[in-house]
Coordinates of C-alpha atoms in Angstrom, one line a residue:
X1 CA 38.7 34.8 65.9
X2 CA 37.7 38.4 66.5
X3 CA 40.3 39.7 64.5
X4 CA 40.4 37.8 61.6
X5 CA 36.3 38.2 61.9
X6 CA 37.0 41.9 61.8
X7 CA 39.8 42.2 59.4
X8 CA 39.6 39.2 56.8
X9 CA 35.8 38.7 57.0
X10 CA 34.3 41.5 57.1
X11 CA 36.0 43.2 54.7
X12 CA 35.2 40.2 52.6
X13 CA 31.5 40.8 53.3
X14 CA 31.7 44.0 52.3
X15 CA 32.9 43.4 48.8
X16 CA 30.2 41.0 48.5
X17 CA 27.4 42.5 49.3
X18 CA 29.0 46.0 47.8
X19 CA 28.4 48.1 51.0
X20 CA 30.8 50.5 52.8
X21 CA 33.6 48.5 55.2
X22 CA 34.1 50.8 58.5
X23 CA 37.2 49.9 59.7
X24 CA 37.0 51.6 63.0
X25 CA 34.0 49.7 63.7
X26 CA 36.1 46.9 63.0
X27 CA 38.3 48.2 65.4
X28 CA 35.7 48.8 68.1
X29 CA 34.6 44.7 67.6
X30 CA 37.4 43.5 68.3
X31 CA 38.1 45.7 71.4
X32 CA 34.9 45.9 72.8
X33 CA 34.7 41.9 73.1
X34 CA 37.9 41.1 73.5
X35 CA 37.0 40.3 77.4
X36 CA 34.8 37.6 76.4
X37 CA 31.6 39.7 76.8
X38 CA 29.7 40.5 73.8
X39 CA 29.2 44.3 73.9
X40 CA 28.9 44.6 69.5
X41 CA 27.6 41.6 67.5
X42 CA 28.3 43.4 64.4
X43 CA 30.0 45.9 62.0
X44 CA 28.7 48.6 60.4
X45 CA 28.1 47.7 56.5
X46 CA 28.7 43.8 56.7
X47 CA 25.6 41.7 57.1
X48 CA 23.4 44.6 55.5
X49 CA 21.9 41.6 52.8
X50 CA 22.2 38.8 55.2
X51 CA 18.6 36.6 56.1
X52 CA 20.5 36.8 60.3
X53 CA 21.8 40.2 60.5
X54 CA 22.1 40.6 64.1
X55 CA 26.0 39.2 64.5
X56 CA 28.7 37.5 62.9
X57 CA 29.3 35.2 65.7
X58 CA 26.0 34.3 67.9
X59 CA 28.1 31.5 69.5
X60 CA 30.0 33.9 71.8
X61 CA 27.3 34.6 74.1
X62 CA 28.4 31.8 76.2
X63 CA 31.7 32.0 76.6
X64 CA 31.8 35.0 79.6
X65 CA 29.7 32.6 81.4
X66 CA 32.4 29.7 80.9
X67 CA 35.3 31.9 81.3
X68 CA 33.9 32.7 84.3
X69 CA 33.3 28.8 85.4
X70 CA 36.4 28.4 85.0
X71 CA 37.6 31.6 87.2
X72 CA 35.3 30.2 90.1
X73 CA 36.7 26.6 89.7
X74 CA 40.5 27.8 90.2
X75 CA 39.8 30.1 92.9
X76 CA 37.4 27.2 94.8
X77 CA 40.6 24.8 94.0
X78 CA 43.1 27.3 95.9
X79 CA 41.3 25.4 99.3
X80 CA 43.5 22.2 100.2
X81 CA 40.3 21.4 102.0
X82 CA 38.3 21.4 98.8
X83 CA 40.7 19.8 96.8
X84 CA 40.6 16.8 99.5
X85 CA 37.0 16.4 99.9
X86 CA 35.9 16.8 95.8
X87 CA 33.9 14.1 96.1
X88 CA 31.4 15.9 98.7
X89 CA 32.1 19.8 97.5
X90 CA 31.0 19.1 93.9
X91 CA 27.8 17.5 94.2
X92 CA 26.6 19.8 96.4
X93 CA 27.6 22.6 94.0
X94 CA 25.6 20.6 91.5
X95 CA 22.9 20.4 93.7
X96 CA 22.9 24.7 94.5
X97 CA 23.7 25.7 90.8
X98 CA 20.6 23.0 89.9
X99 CA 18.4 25.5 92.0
X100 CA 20.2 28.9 91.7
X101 CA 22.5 29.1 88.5
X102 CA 20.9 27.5 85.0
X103 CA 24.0 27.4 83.2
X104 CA 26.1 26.2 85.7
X105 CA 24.4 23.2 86.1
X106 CA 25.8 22.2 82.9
X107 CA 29.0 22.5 83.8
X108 CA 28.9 21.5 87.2
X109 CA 27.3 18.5 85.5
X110 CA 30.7 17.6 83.5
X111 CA 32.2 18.3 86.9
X112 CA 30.7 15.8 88.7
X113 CA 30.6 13.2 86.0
X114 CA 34.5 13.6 86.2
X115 CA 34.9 13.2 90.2
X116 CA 32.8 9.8 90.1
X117 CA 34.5 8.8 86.4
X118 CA 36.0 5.5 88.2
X119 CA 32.1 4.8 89.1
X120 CA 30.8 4.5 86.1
X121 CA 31.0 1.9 83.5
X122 CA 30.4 2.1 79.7
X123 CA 27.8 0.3 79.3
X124 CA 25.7 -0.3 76.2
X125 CA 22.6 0.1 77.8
X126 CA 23.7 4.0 79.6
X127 CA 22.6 6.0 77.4
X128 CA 19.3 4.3 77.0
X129 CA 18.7 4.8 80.7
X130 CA 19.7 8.5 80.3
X131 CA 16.8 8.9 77.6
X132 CA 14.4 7.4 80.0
X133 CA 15.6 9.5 82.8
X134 CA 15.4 12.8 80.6
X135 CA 11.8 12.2 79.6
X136 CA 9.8 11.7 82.4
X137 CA 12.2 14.4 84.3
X138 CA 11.0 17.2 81.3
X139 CA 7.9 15.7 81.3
X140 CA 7.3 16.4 85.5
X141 CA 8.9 19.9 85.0
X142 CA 12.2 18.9 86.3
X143 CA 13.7 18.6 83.0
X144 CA 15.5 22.4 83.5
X145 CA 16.6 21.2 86.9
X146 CA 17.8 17.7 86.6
X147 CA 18.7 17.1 82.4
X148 CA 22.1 18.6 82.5
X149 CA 23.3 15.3 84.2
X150 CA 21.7 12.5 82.3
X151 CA 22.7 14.5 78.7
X152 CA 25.9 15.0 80.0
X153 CA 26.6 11.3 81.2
X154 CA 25.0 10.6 77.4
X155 CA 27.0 12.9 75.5
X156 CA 30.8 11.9 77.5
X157 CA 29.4 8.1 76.8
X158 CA 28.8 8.4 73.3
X159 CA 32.2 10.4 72.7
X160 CA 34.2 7.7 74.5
X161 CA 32.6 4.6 72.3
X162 CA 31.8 5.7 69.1
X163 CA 34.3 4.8 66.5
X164 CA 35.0 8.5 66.0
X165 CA 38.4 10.0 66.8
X166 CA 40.5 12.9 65.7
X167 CA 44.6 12.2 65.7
X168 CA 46.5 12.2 68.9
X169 CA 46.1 15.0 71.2
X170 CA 44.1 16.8 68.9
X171 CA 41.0 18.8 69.9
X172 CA 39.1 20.7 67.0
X173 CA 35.9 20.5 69.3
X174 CA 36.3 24.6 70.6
X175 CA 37.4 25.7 67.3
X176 CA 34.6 24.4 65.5
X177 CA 32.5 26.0 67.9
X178 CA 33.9 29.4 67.9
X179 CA 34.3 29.6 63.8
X180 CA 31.3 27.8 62.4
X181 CA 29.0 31.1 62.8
X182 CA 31.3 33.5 60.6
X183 CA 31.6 30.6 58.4
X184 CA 27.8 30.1 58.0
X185 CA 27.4 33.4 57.3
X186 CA 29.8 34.2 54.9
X187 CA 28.3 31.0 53.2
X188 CA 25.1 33.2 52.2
X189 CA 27.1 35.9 51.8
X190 CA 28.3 33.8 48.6
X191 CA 24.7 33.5 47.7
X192 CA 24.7 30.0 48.3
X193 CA 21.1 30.4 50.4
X194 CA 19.3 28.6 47.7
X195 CA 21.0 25.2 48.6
X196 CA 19.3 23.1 51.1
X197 CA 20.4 23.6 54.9
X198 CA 22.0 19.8 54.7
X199 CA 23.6 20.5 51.8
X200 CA 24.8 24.2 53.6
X201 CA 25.9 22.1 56.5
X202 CA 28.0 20.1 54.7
X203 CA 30.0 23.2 52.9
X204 CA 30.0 24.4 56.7
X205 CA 31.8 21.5 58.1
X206 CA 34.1 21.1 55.1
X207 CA 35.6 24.8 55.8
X208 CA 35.3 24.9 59.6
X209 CA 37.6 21.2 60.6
X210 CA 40.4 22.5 58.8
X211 CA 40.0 26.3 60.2
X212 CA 39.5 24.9 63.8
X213 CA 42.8 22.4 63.6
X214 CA 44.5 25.8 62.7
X215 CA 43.0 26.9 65.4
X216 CA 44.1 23.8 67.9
X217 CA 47.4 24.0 66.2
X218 CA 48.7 27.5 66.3
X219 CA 46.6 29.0 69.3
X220 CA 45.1 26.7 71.6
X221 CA 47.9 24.5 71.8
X222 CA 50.3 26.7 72.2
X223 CA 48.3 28.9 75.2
X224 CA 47.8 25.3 77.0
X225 CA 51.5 24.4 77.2
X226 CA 51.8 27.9 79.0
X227 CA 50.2 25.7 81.7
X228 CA 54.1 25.0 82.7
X229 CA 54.9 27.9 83.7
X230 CA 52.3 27.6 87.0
X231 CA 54.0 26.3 89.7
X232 CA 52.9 22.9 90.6
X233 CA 51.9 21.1 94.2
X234 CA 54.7 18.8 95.4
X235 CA 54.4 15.3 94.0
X236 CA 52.5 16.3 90.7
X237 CA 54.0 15.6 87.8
X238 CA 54.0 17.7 83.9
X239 CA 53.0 13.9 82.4
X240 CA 50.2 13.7 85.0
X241 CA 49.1 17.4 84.2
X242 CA 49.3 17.0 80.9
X243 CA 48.0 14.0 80.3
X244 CA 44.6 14.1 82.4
X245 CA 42.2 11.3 82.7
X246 CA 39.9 10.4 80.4
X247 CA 36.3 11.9 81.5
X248 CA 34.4 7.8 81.8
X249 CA 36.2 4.7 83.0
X250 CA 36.2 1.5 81.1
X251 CA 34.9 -1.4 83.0
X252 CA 38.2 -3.4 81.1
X253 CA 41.0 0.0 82.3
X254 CA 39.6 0.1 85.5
X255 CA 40.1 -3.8 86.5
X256 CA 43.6 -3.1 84.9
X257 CA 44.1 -0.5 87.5
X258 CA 42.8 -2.6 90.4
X259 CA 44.6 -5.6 89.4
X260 CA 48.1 -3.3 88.8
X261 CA 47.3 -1.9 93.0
X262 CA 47.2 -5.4 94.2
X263 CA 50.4 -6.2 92.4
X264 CA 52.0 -3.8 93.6
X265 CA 50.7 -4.4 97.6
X266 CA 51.7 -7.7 97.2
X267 CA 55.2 -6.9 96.0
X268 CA 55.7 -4.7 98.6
X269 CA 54.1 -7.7 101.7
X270 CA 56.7 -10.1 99.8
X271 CA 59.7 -7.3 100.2

């Protein structure tokens, strides 16, 4: 994304809007946040007519913090003792990032909806109950505190029962995060400000799917099937690894599974 930011659209930009394209600033974006930290929103002579001048990609602000989520989880996860005893370690590290760390509790929210996902049932009236938990939470001044688990719980419900699904093993959900900024922006670039932000949105999302399947296809794909070349703990196996399961359990799968265990006890009684 950075390069293509700093090579394809920004040179683009500059024709546009007629300025001067500085290609070793172009050089110096791409280096200077290549670790994930934003150190230069912009380059020199791109987004000199733009109504948001201040970067080409605001999203990237979060994704040091993530990367560095997801640093702490694999280094907390080298502890056979942690591994074990998930279901006491995580909520407690909800619990201290509620008080200590405000992004984390997000994702230590997803976390712990994930270690209790055979607890919790899709129910139609869940997300209802989350809304009624959010409010009077915000409302007491616990919102910053105690909302990253109810919204979570809401968002994993709504993405596991709504009627909305990409093909199989597809994920355009990181691409579309990273891209639709540039995209936006080159959008009034075009001179295409005058349209309605609905209407902007919609050109938006048109451009962005297609750029974040590339995206899925040719780079995140690939870098997540490198995943085989970690060694793996005895008794894993790549399908398990690979195939992960699903973040909320159905009330219907999880009977499935409880029904399939006693099957298989009895079999064994009977042998």
């Amino acid at each position: 994304m950075l390069l293509v930011t700093a090579f394809v659209f920004a040179p683009l930009a500059s024709i546009l809007s007629m300025q001067h394209y500085d290609f070793d600033d172009a050089v110096s974006y791409v280096t200077k946040n290549a670790l994930l930290e934003v150190n230069q929103s912009t380059i020199d002579g791109t987004l000199e007519l733009e109504p948001y001048r201040a970067t080409w990609n605001g999203s990237l602000w979060t994704l040091m913090y993530e990367g560095a989520a997801y640093l702490a989880v694999g280094v907390l996860f080298l502890s056979k003792w942690v591994r074990g005893h998930l279901h006491l370690v995580i909520p407690v590290l909800f619990v201290a990032a509620s008080v200590a760390l405000p992004l984390a509790r997000y994702f230590l929210a997803g976390m712990l909806l994930y270690v209790f996902r055979e607890r919790i049932s899709l129910k139609p009236w869940l997300p209802i109950a989350c809304a009624a938990a959010v409010i009077p939470l915000a409302t007491m001044g616990w919102g910053t505190y105690l909302t990253p688990l109810p919204l979570a719980l809401a968002v994993l419900w709504a993405g596991a029962v709504l009627p909305l699904r990409m093909p199989h093993r597809v994920d355009v959900s990181y691409g579309m995060y990273i891209w639709a900024f540039p995209i936006q922006q080159l959008i009034m670039l075009f001179g295409l400000g005058w349209l309605s932000p609905w209407v902007t949105a919609v050109i938006a999302f048109t451009i962005v799917v297609p750029l974040a399947w590339l995206s899925w296809t040719f780079v995140e794909s690939p870098a997540l099937r490198l995943r085989r070349l970690v060694p793996t703990r005895p008794g894993d196996s790549e399908a398990a690894r690979s195939r992960g399961p699903a973040p909320l359990a159905s009330p219907v799968a999880a009977t499935g599974r409880r029904r399939a265990a006693l099957a298989a006890q009895s079999g064994q009684s009977r042998r």
